[in-house]
């Protein structure tokens, strides 16, 4: 090989504490090094031009640049060597700035260390091979998992951009949590009025195929070419025929069915449409409460259905969709707050969750928007709001903030006053977190205009006083004294967690999730929408707690990512992926078992089982290489020989 | 390039590209001063760090090795660091048996934002290595004599010669199945009455050559992978069957292709002890098996060898003398009390300090001829012609005959067997110069058992081997307590 080594001065950043001339002198003696130079700034245009000239003049076939971190300029220099006609992988970097000149004070030691880092780089480069990317086709179709406001936004943006969308929703209607809300902060506008039109757009958009009451069964494939199996759960109603007239629900005799849409604040019928604005507006039979399905006797809905849509024999069915990208927008659930025994553990009818309170406030809710106590139907006088129930509480292993409770609690307190002007609201809070646009103004208004009393402190116990009210015991940490308030109704701002089934979905999508179960983004700051699996993007609360505007923004961001990816007809893979030396492979399958991406499959080659890397799926972690005992699986650009060369340069 | 004479020690770091390398960059940007000893090798993921890179570094002059990856759950590749954690923890507990101080190797998790923590970590690790001083090197030493007269652990069960085993029923069973099988692997009389040779039965006459008894020391499972894809039968002792289970687990033989014939085993002879007892001889006159002892007449002289004194150590510690499963179960499996004695090879090392172990291995391994009999006898060494020990690509080893190369090969073998070794002891038995190399595999097996819920290889073909899986929260690994 003919290797050129460029020892960058980086102004005085490196040259200040490293004797670059000496490093260059030492580097000249390394095997295959035929040229050394000491540019002032290698990354600047003159530096890059000089490098290109040197490659031509000295017929270099490999380049080492000793300068800053490869995380900074590896891509830059790879392009430079490529312009000069070399393969971009015939290039190595020695990090003598972040790892040497900036952290070591002694010039001799730094110089020595810099020379060694160059030696490692040269040793590795001598084992490098040119690598080329391969191209493959893209299926320009996106699947969105979750039809909450984030998923709806992604779906509409993609569909408007001309991308066919498959929207999968687990419930019988899209709308998610937002559909359950009465009003939204900080404008106090009606949730259904702003979400409803978007839901209708989803139903009517020619580019959107909606699979409601469906779950993702299995995901295979890779960016550009995913194959997703969708399980359509049995609704026992043929949606092709159902017109959403609601006669079945009217006639259904099983009237005590728990109403999940209303957060169990009321009851519904065994066959029902979850709410009037549901999309799709189709009936579903709750199999656990339907008399026909549990006892085999009834059949009332089938008798009355004008279109004959009822089908008691319906089974789950599987449909397969081929897509190029997937957006996960699976949202959240409230945590199980009954672990708080001191708040009654769910035993007191008038201690309810904030989401239940939304349903009581809502005019489409079980009380028709009339604010009453669930226990006796009376109008509450004193309403106490308790924040951070299951948020920021290390004692139950939930240290994270749920982000939007402060705001909706203020909104609910405001709405309470509007519903019942005589009422008095109290809010127990830890800190008021209102950093959004118009947010702090809104909480101020709650306090100042609506007379909501904010008490800084946690609630230690809630118990009935035996006279129909509840005693809420807490402390006011600002005054430093205990507080007791008699409440007619207590609303808990229950902390959120990733929606049920999130972990299972993460495994199917081969993405990671954090301690609380929320999906991990690729980079906390710079890649908040991407995941570590190419072609899988995140939108909404499934990635972490956020309010409606942020969810919508992320929904649009995910759509933009999808469309940017689909702007190309062909995708290029990263050539730094694993390959299998078929002669060495004995087909033991250890690599297949531990590959985090399912990127290795068994292949029959002339009657023998061998491992084969699916080039488009492999992400280049190299786990297979360190697993394969006979060294058959090798990660390009970090092969055993390349790393061994580095080790040998250091230890001998 | 030598390290700064007298000032610096040789410390190698393997850092994952995404988190740890980033943290070192962050520390640099923040001008967080650090000792200059560490040299960083950038790898894509901590899961890419083959523990053997670390052994290689330590055997070849590194005074310390530091591996850093993303925090658990933050891995850029989802799970690379989870696998790394298991493998590196096994390594950490393996190094001391070689005589290498495990404090010289550390692994930890650090995110790209934790520049300050990186500075602290490099400083404290460098200080630690300086406190330990330069690592002692394995040098070519005067060969130590073979270890003789290792204390025998008490036997967990009565040992015998298997004289009354229903061999004829077994032969009948084999003959019945033979027409459907390519061949059946077993043992036949060897070049004299005290040795057996492998037998490949293809026709009914071959079956008559089958022998059963204390001389069936070899593990026939070693031949099994060669018959992959063909219908084959195998006669096994309890220990051999565990190797078959491992091969099934690794899909190197298919369950439907292999017919397992088994008899309960009463123990086999430790041939090195037998050889010692018989001394040099020219002719074996007669071999008679009593119920509990073998009477061998060589050159006219009669030797009585009670199985209780002459059985292999593994037979004394054996808890499952019957095959894990068989297609023709013959004979009842005897009850065996579970004894947990440390095998004598390992007990010997347990009693030594690190310097003594290093001297022990230097002296023992110097005798190694690099003949690879240990590898060839190992039923789990399935790489065969593509063993990394004689390959240039990848080139893990050179052809030099020095002590580090020899010991490195043993480390390769031991670590490649992690979670797979059934302790059949064929490697040590096959060693023509009698190096007690089994201890290294035993240490790995003991570690795997300690770390992964008493996992023992060779009992369940459907089990997921512990080093090919992970737990998000490991019960027995406490790596994050390290600062």
PDB file of N, CA, C and O in Angstrom, chain A residues 280-331:
ATOM      1  N   UNK A 280     -64.192   4.865  12.226  1.00  0.00           N
ATOM      2  CA  UNK A 280     -65.418   4.697  11.437  1.00  0.00           C
ATOM      3  C   UNK A 280     -66.621   4.603  12.376  1.00  0.00           C
ATOM      4  O   UNK A 280     -66.494   4.090  13.478  1.00  0.00           O
ATOM      5  N   UNK A 281     -67.750   5.065  11.907  1.00  0.00           N
ATOM      6  CA  UNK A 281     -68.946   5.007  12.762  1.00  0.00           C
ATOM      7  C   UNK A 281     -69.603   3.654  12.523  1.00  0.00           C
ATOM      8  O   UNK A 281     -70.521   3.520  11.714  1.00  0.00           O
ATOM      9  N   UNK A 282     -69.045   2.666  13.220  1.00  0.00           N
ATOM     10  CA  UNK A 282     -69.502   1.294  13.040  1.00  0.00           C
ATOM     11  C   UNK A 282     -69.687   0.666  14.418  1.00  0.00           C
ATOM     12  O   UNK A 282     -68.949   0.996  15.359  1.00  0.00           O
ATOM     13  N   UNK A 283     -70.634  -0.245  14.509  1.00  0.00           N
ATOM     14  CA  UNK A 283     -70.898  -0.900  15.792  1.00  0.00           C
ATOM     15  C   UNK A 283     -69.940  -2.065  16.011  1.00  0.00           C
ATOM     16  O   UNK A 283     -69.447  -2.666  15.053  1.00  0.00           O
ATOM     17  N   UNK A 284     -69.679  -2.337  17.284  1.00  0.00           N
ATOM     18  CA  UNK A 284     -68.837  -3.461  17.670  1.00  0.00           C
ATOM     19  C   UNK A 284     -69.543  -4.182  18.808  1.00  0.00           C
ATOM     20  O   UNK A 284     -70.122  -3.538  19.684  1.00  0.00           O
ATOM     21  N   UNK A 285     -69.487  -5.508  18.794  1.00  0.00           N
ATOM     22  CA  UNK A 285     -70.078  -6.266  19.903  1.00  0.00           C
ATOM     23  C   UNK A 285     -68.978  -6.584  20.910  1.00  0.00           C
ATOM     24  O   UNK A 285     -67.905  -7.078  20.545  1.00  0.00           O
ATOM     25  N   UNK A 286     -69.231  -6.247  22.166  1.00  0.00           N
ATOM     26  CA  UNK A 286     -68.315  -6.592  23.239  1.00  0.00           C
ATOM     27  C   UNK A 286     -68.602  -8.044  23.626  1.00  0.00           C
ATOM     28  O   UNK A 286     -69.604  -8.349  24.268  1.00  0.00           O
ATOM     29  N   UNK A 287     -67.717  -8.937  23.195  1.00  0.00           N
ATOM     30  CA  UNK A 287     -67.995 -10.373  23.296  1.00  0.00           C
ATOM     31  C   UNK A 287     -68.159 -10.840  24.734  1.00  0.00           C
ATOM     32  O   UNK A 287     -68.840 -11.817  25.006  1.00  0.00           O
ATOM     33  N   UNK A 288     -67.524 -10.109  25.660  1.00  0.00           N
ATOM     34  CA  UNK A 288     -67.601 -10.575  27.045  1.00  0.00           C
ATOM     35  C   UNK A 288     -68.955 -10.256  27.686  1.00  0.00           C
ATOM     36  O   UNK A 288     -69.295 -10.813  28.710  1.00  0.00           O
ATOM     37  N   UNK A 289     -69.716  -9.343  27.088  1.00  0.00           N
ATOM     38  CA  UNK A 289     -70.989  -8.979  27.688  1.00  0.00           C
ATOM     39  C   UNK A 289     -72.197  -9.269  26.809  1.00  0.00           C
ATOM     40  O   UNK A 289     -73.334  -9.075  27.226  1.00  0.00           O
ATOM     41  N   UNK A 290     -71.947  -9.727  25.596  1.00  0.00           N
ATOM     42  CA  UNK A 290     -73.050 -10.037  24.681  1.00  0.00           C
ATOM     43  C   UNK A 290     -73.729 -11.336  25.117  1.00  0.00           C
ATOM     44  O   UNK A 290     -73.076 -12.343  25.320  1.00  0.00           O
ATOM     45  N   UNK A 291     -75.037 -11.297  25.266  1.00  0.00           N
ATOM     46  CA  UNK A 291     -75.751 -12.499  25.743  1.00  0.00           C
ATOM     47  C   UNK A 291     -75.695 -13.621  24.717  1.00  0.00           C
ATOM     48  O   UNK A 291     -75.597 -14.778  25.065  1.00  0.00           O
ATOM     49  N   UNK A 292     -75.750 -13.242  23.448  1.00  0.00           N
ATOM     50  CA  UNK A 292     -75.708 -14.269  22.416  1.00  0.00           C
ATOM     51  C   UNK A 292     -74.368 -14.992  22.443  1.00  0.00           C
ATOM     52  O   UNK A 292     -74.310 -16.207  22.347  1.00  0.00           O
ATOM     53  N   UNK A 293     -73.291 -14.209  22.606  1.00  0.00           N
ATOM     54  CA  UNK A 293     -71.962 -14.817  22.540  1.00  0.00           C
ATOM     55  C   UNK A 293     -71.581 -15.507  23.850  1.00  0.00           C
ATOM     56  O   UNK A 293     -70.802 -16.442  23.844  1.00  0.00           O
ATOM     57  N   UNK A 294     -72.112 -15.051  24.988  1.00  0.00           N
ATOM     58  CA  UNK A 294     -71.746 -15.697  26.244  1.00  0.00           C
ATOM     59  C   UNK A 294     -72.719 -16.822  26.591  1.00  0.00           C
ATOM     60  O   UNK A 294     -72.304 -17.872  27.057  1.00  0.00           O
ATOM     61  N   UNK A 295     -74.011 -16.573  26.345  1.00  0.00           N
ATOM     62  CA  UNK A 295     -74.987 -17.596  26.774  1.00  0.00           C
ATOM     63  C   UNK A 295     -75.644 -18.310  25.603  1.00  0.00           C
ATOM     64  O   UNK A 295     -76.350 -19.298  25.792  1.00  0.00           O
ATOM     65  N   UNK A 296     -75.435 -17.753  24.382  1.00  0.00           N
ATOM     66  CA  UNK A 296     -76.023 -18.417  23.218  1.00  0.00           C
ATOM     67  C   UNK A 296     -77.502 -18.116  23.024  1.00  0.00           C
ATOM     68  O   UNK A 296     -78.165 -18.719  22.195  1.00  0.00           O
ATOM     69  N   UNK A 297     -78.021 -17.171  23.821  1.00  0.00           N
ATOM     70  CA  UNK A 297     -79.451 -16.849  23.699  1.00  0.00           C
ATOM     71  C   UNK A 297     -79.608 -15.333  23.616  1.00  0.00           C
ATOM     72  O   UNK A 297     -79.061 -14.620  24.452  1.00  0.00           O
ATOM     73  N   UNK A 298     -80.279 -14.816  22.664  1.00  0.00           N
ATOM     74  CA  UNK A 298     -80.605 -13.394  22.564  1.00  0.00           C
ATOM     75  C   UNK A 298     -80.872 -13.082  21.101  1.00  0.00           C
ATOM     76  O   UNK A 298     -81.995 -13.253  20.631  1.00  0.00           O
ATOM     77  N   UNK A 299     -79.809 -12.675  20.387  1.00  0.00           N
ATOM     78  CA  UNK A 299     -79.971 -12.426  18.951  1.00  0.00           C
ATOM     79  C   UNK A 299     -80.829 -11.219  18.623  1.00  0.00           C
ATOM     80  O   UNK A 299     -81.293 -11.075  17.489  1.00  0.00           O
ATOM     81  N   UNK A 300     -81.018 -10.331  19.609  1.00  0.00           N
ATOM     82  CA  UNK A 300     -81.895  -9.177  19.384  1.00  0.00           C
ATOM     83  C   UNK A 300     -81.319  -8.244  18.320  1.00  0.00           C
ATOM     84  O   UNK A 300     -82.013  -7.822  17.393  1.00  0.00           O
ATOM     85  N   UNK A 301     -80.031  -7.952  18.424  1.00  0.00           N
ATOM     86  CA  UNK A 301     -79.438  -7.003  17.469  1.00  0.00           C
ATOM     87  C   UNK A 301     -79.538  -7.538  16.045  1.00  0.00           C
ATOM     88  O   UNK A 301     -79.854  -6.791  15.113  1.00  0.00           O
ATOM     89  N   UNK A 302     -79.300  -8.867  15.906  1.00  0.00           N
ATOM     90  CA  UNK A 302     -79.356  -9.455  14.563  1.00  0.00           C
ATOM     91  C   UNK A 302     -80.770  -9.314  14.005  1.00  0.00           C
ATOM     92  O   UNK A 302     -80.966  -9.100  12.801  1.00  0.00           O
ATOM     93  N   UNK A 303     -81.749  -9.412  14.892  1.00  0.00           N
ATOM     94  CA  UNK A 303     -83.137  -9.329  14.460  1.00  0.00           C
ATOM     95  C   UNK A 303     -83.486  -7.918  13.976  1.00  0.00           C
ATOM     96  O   UNK A 303     -84.173  -7.726  12.992  1.00  0.00           O
ATOM     97  N   UNK A 304     -82.959  -6.940  14.711  1.00  0.00           N
ATOM     98  CA  UNK A 304     -83.348  -5.559  14.395  1.00  0.00           C
ATOM     99  C   UNK A 304     -82.466  -4.870  13.368  1.00  0.00           C
ATOM    100  O   UNK A 304     -82.855  -3.861  12.794  1.00  0.00           O
ATOM    101  N   UNK A 305     -81.237  -5.377  13.172  1.00  0.00           N
ATOM    102  CA  UNK A 305     -80.316  -4.689  12.258  1.00  0.00           C
ATOM    103  C   UNK A 305     -80.941  -4.609  10.871  1.00  0.00           C
ATOM    104  O   UNK A 305     -81.257  -5.631  10.260  1.00  0.00           O
ATOM    105  N   UNK A 306     -81.130  -3.374  10.357  1.00  0.00           N
ATOM    106  CA  UNK A 306     -81.810  -3.231   9.068  1.00  0.00           C
ATOM    107  C   UNK A 306     -80.998  -3.757   7.886  1.00  0.00           C
ATOM    108  O   UNK A 306     -81.554  -4.023   6.830  1.00  0.00           O
ATOM    109  N   UNK A 307     -79.678  -3.886   8.057  1.00  0.00           N
ATOM    110  CA  UNK A 307     -78.877  -4.338   6.910  1.00  0.00           C
ATOM    111  C   UNK A 307     -78.365  -5.753   7.099  1.00  0.00           C
ATOM    112  O   UNK A 307     -77.607  -6.252   6.271  1.00  0.00           O
ATOM    113  N   UNK A 308     -78.724  -6.394   8.208  1.00  0.00           N
ATOM    114  CA  UNK A 308     -78.262  -7.771   8.461  1.00  0.00           C
ATOM    115  C   UNK A 308     -76.778  -7.859   8.642  1.00  0.00           C
ATOM    116  O   UNK A 308     -76.128  -8.794   8.167  1.00  0.00           O
ATOM    117  N   UNK A 309     -76.211  -6.856   9.318  1.00  0.00           N
ATOM    118  CA  UNK A 309     -74.746  -6.805   9.440  1.00  0.00           C
ATOM    119  C   UNK A 309     -74.214  -7.666  10.583  1.00  0.00           C
ATOM    120  O   UNK A 309     -73.023  -7.936  10.636  1.00  0.00           O
ATOM    121  N   UNK A 310     -75.059  -8.074  11.507  1.00  0.00           N
ATOM    122  CA  UNK A 310     -74.559  -8.813  12.678  1.00  0.00           C
ATOM    123  C   UNK A 310     -74.106 -10.215  12.273  1.00  0.00           C
ATOM    124  O   UNK A 310     -74.816 -10.923  11.549  1.00  0.00           O
ATOM    125  N   UNK A 311     -72.912 -10.578  12.727  1.00  0.00           N
ATOM    126  CA  UNK A 311     -72.342 -11.884  12.375  1.00  0.00           C
ATOM    127  C   UNK A 311     -71.691 -12.463  13.617  1.00  0.00           C
ATOM    128  O   UNK A 311     -70.528 -12.193  13.914  1.00  0.00           O
ATOM    129  N   UNK A 312     -72.438 -13.277  14.367  1.00  0.00           N
ATOM    130  CA  UNK A 312     -71.922 -13.809  15.633  1.00  0.00           C
ATOM    131  C   UNK A 312     -70.771 -14.787  15.429  1.00  0.00           C
ATOM    132  O   UNK A 312     -70.038 -15.091  16.359  1.00  0.00           O
ATOM    133  N   UNK A 313     -70.620 -15.305  14.224  1.00  0.00           N
ATOM    134  CA  UNK A 313     -69.583 -16.312  13.983  1.00  0.00           C
ATOM    135  C   UNK A 313     -68.271 -15.695  13.504  1.00  0.00           C
ATOM    136  O   UNK A 313     -67.334 -16.396  13.166  1.00  0.00           O
ATOM    137  N   UNK A 314     -68.203 -14.380  13.511  1.00  0.00           N
ATOM    138  CA  UNK A 314     -67.009 -13.737  12.944  1.00  0.00           C
ATOM    139  C   UNK A 314     -65.732 -14.126  13.709  1.00  0.00           C
ATOM    140  O   UNK A 314     -65.766 -14.289  14.930  1.00  0.00           O
ATOM    141  N   UNK A 315     -64.643 -14.287  12.989  1.00  0.00           N
ATOM    142  CA  UNK A 315     -63.340 -14.623  13.578  1.00  0.00           C
ATOM    143  C   UNK A 315     -62.361 -13.491  13.275  1.00  0.00           C
ATOM    144  O   UNK A 315     -62.585 -12.718  12.347  1.00  0.00           O
ATOM    145  N   UNK A 316     -61.264 -13.448  14.045  1.00  0.00           N
ATOM    146  CA  UNK A 316     -60.180 -12.513  13.707  1.00  0.00           C
ATOM    147  C   UNK A 316     -59.680 -12.856  12.311  1.00  0.00           C
ATOM    148  O   UNK A 316     -59.665 -14.019  11.927  1.00  0.00           O
ATOM    149  N   UNK A 317     -59.240 -11.843  11.571  1.00  0.00           N
ATOM    150  CA  UNK A 317     -58.640 -12.149  10.271  1.00  0.00           C
ATOM    151  C   UNK A 317     -57.305 -11.414  10.162  1.00  0.00           C
ATOM    152  O   UNK A 317     -57.055 -10.454  10.886  1.00  0.00           O
ATOM    153  N   UNK A 318     -56.467 -11.900   9.283  1.00  0.00           N
ATOM    154  CA  UNK A 318     -55.138 -11.307   9.118  1.00  0.00           C
ATOM    155  C   UNK A 318     -55.039 -10.705   7.722  1.00  0.00           C
ATOM    156  O   UNK A 318     -55.382 -11.358   6.738  1.00  0.00           O
ATOM    157  N   UNK A 319     -54.586  -9.445   7.661  1.00  0.00           N
ATOM    158  CA  UNK A 319     -54.274  -8.881   6.347  1.00  0.00           C
ATOM    159  C   UNK A 319     -52.795  -8.486   6.358  1.00  0.00           C
ATOM    160  O   UNK A 319     -52.249  -8.144   7.399  1.00  0.00           O
ATOM    161  N   UNK A 320     -52.173  -8.575   5.209  1.00  0.00           N
ATOM    162  CA  UNK A 320     -50.763  -8.221   5.126  1.00  0.00           C
ATOM    163  C   UNK A 320     -50.613  -6.995   4.248  1.00  0.00           C
ATOM    164  O   UNK A 320     -51.228  -6.915   3.177  1.00  0.00           O
ATOM    165  N   UNK A 321     -49.850  -6.036   4.725  1.00  0.00           N
ATOM    166  CA  UNK A 321     -49.615  -4.816   3.951  1.00  0.00           C
ATOM    167  C   UNK A 321     -48.116  -4.669   3.714  1.00  0.00           C
ATOM    168  O   UNK A 321     -47.314  -4.894   4.625  1.00  0.00           O
ATOM    169  N   UNK A 322     -47.755  -4.285   2.493  1.00  0.00           N
ATOM    170  CA  UNK A 322     -46.353  -4.035   2.172  1.00  0.00           C
ATOM    171  C   UNK A 322     -46.143  -2.524   2.220  1.00  0.00           C
ATOM    172  O   UNK A 322     -46.834  -1.787   1.525  1.00  0.00           O
ATOM    173  N   UNK A 323     -45.218  -2.082   3.062  1.00  0.00           N
ATOM    174  CA  UNK A 323     -44.977  -0.646   3.195  1.00  0.00           C
ATOM    175  C   UNK A 323     -43.476  -0.366   3.213  1.00  0.00           C
ATOM    176  O   UNK A 323     -42.673  -1.265   3.443  1.00  0.00           O
ATOM    177  N   UNK A 324     -43.126   0.907   3.004  1.00  0.00           N
ATOM    178  CA  UNK A 324     -41.717   1.293   2.996  1.00  0.00           C
ATOM    179  C   UNK A 324     -41.259   1.890   4.316  1.00  0.00           C
ATOM    180  O   UNK A 324     -40.078   1.868   4.640  1.00  0.00           O
ATOM    181  N   UNK A 325     -42.215   2.473   5.057  1.00  0.00           N
ATOM    182  CA  UNK A 325     -41.887   3.095   6.340  1.00  0.00           C
ATOM    183  C   UNK A 325     -42.990   2.783   7.332  1.00  0.00           C
ATOM    184  O   UNK A 325     -44.111   2.472   6.937  1.00  0.00           O
ATOM    185  N   UNK A 326     -42.650   2.904   8.598  1.00  0.00           N
ATOM    186  CA  UNK A 326     -43.647   2.707   9.654  1.00  0.00           C
ATOM    187  C   UNK A 326     -43.526   3.871  10.631  1.00  0.00           C
ATOM    188  O   UNK A 326     -42.408   4.243  11.022  1.00  0.00           O
ATOM    189  N   UNK A 327     -44.680   4.437  10.987  1.00  0.00           N
ATOM    190  CA  UNK A 327     -44.672   5.446  12.055  1.00  0.00           C
ATOM    191  C   UNK A 327     -45.392   4.840  13.250  1.00  0.00           C
ATOM    192  O   UNK A 327     -46.521   4.365  13.125  1.00  0.00           O
ATOM    193  N   UNK A 328     -44.713   4.835  14.397  1.00  0.00           N
ATOM    194  CA  UNK A 328     -45.365   4.371  15.619  1.00  0.00           C
ATOM    195  C   UNK A 328     -45.932   5.590  16.323  1.00  0.00           C
ATOM    196  O   UNK A 328     -45.215   6.556  16.591  1.00  0.00           O
ATOM    197  N   UNK A 329     -47.238   5.557  16.580  1.00  0.00           N
ATOM    198  CA  UNK A 329     -47.901   6.677  17.269  1.00  0.00           C
ATOM    199  C   UNK A 329     -48.902   6.067  18.243  1.00  0.00           C
ATOM    200  O   UNK A 329     -50.092   6.313  18.165  1.00  0.00           O
ATOM    201  N   UNK A 330     -48.385   5.250  19.131  1.00  0.00           N
ATOM    202  CA  UNK A 330     -49.273   4.418  19.939  1.00  0.00           C
ATOM    203  C   UNK A 330     -49.710   5.061  21.247  1.00  0.00           C
ATOM    204  O   UNK A 330     -50.493   4.469  21.981  1.00  0.00           O
ATOM    205  N   UNK A 331     -49.179   6.242  21.542  1.00  0.00           N
ATOM    206  CA  UNK A 331     -49.720   6.988  22.671  1.00  0.00           C
ATOM    207  C   UNK A 331     -49.432   6.406  24.041  1.00  0.00           C
ATOM    208  O   UNK A 331     -48.411   5.776  24.261  1.00  0.00           O
TER     209      UNK A 331
END
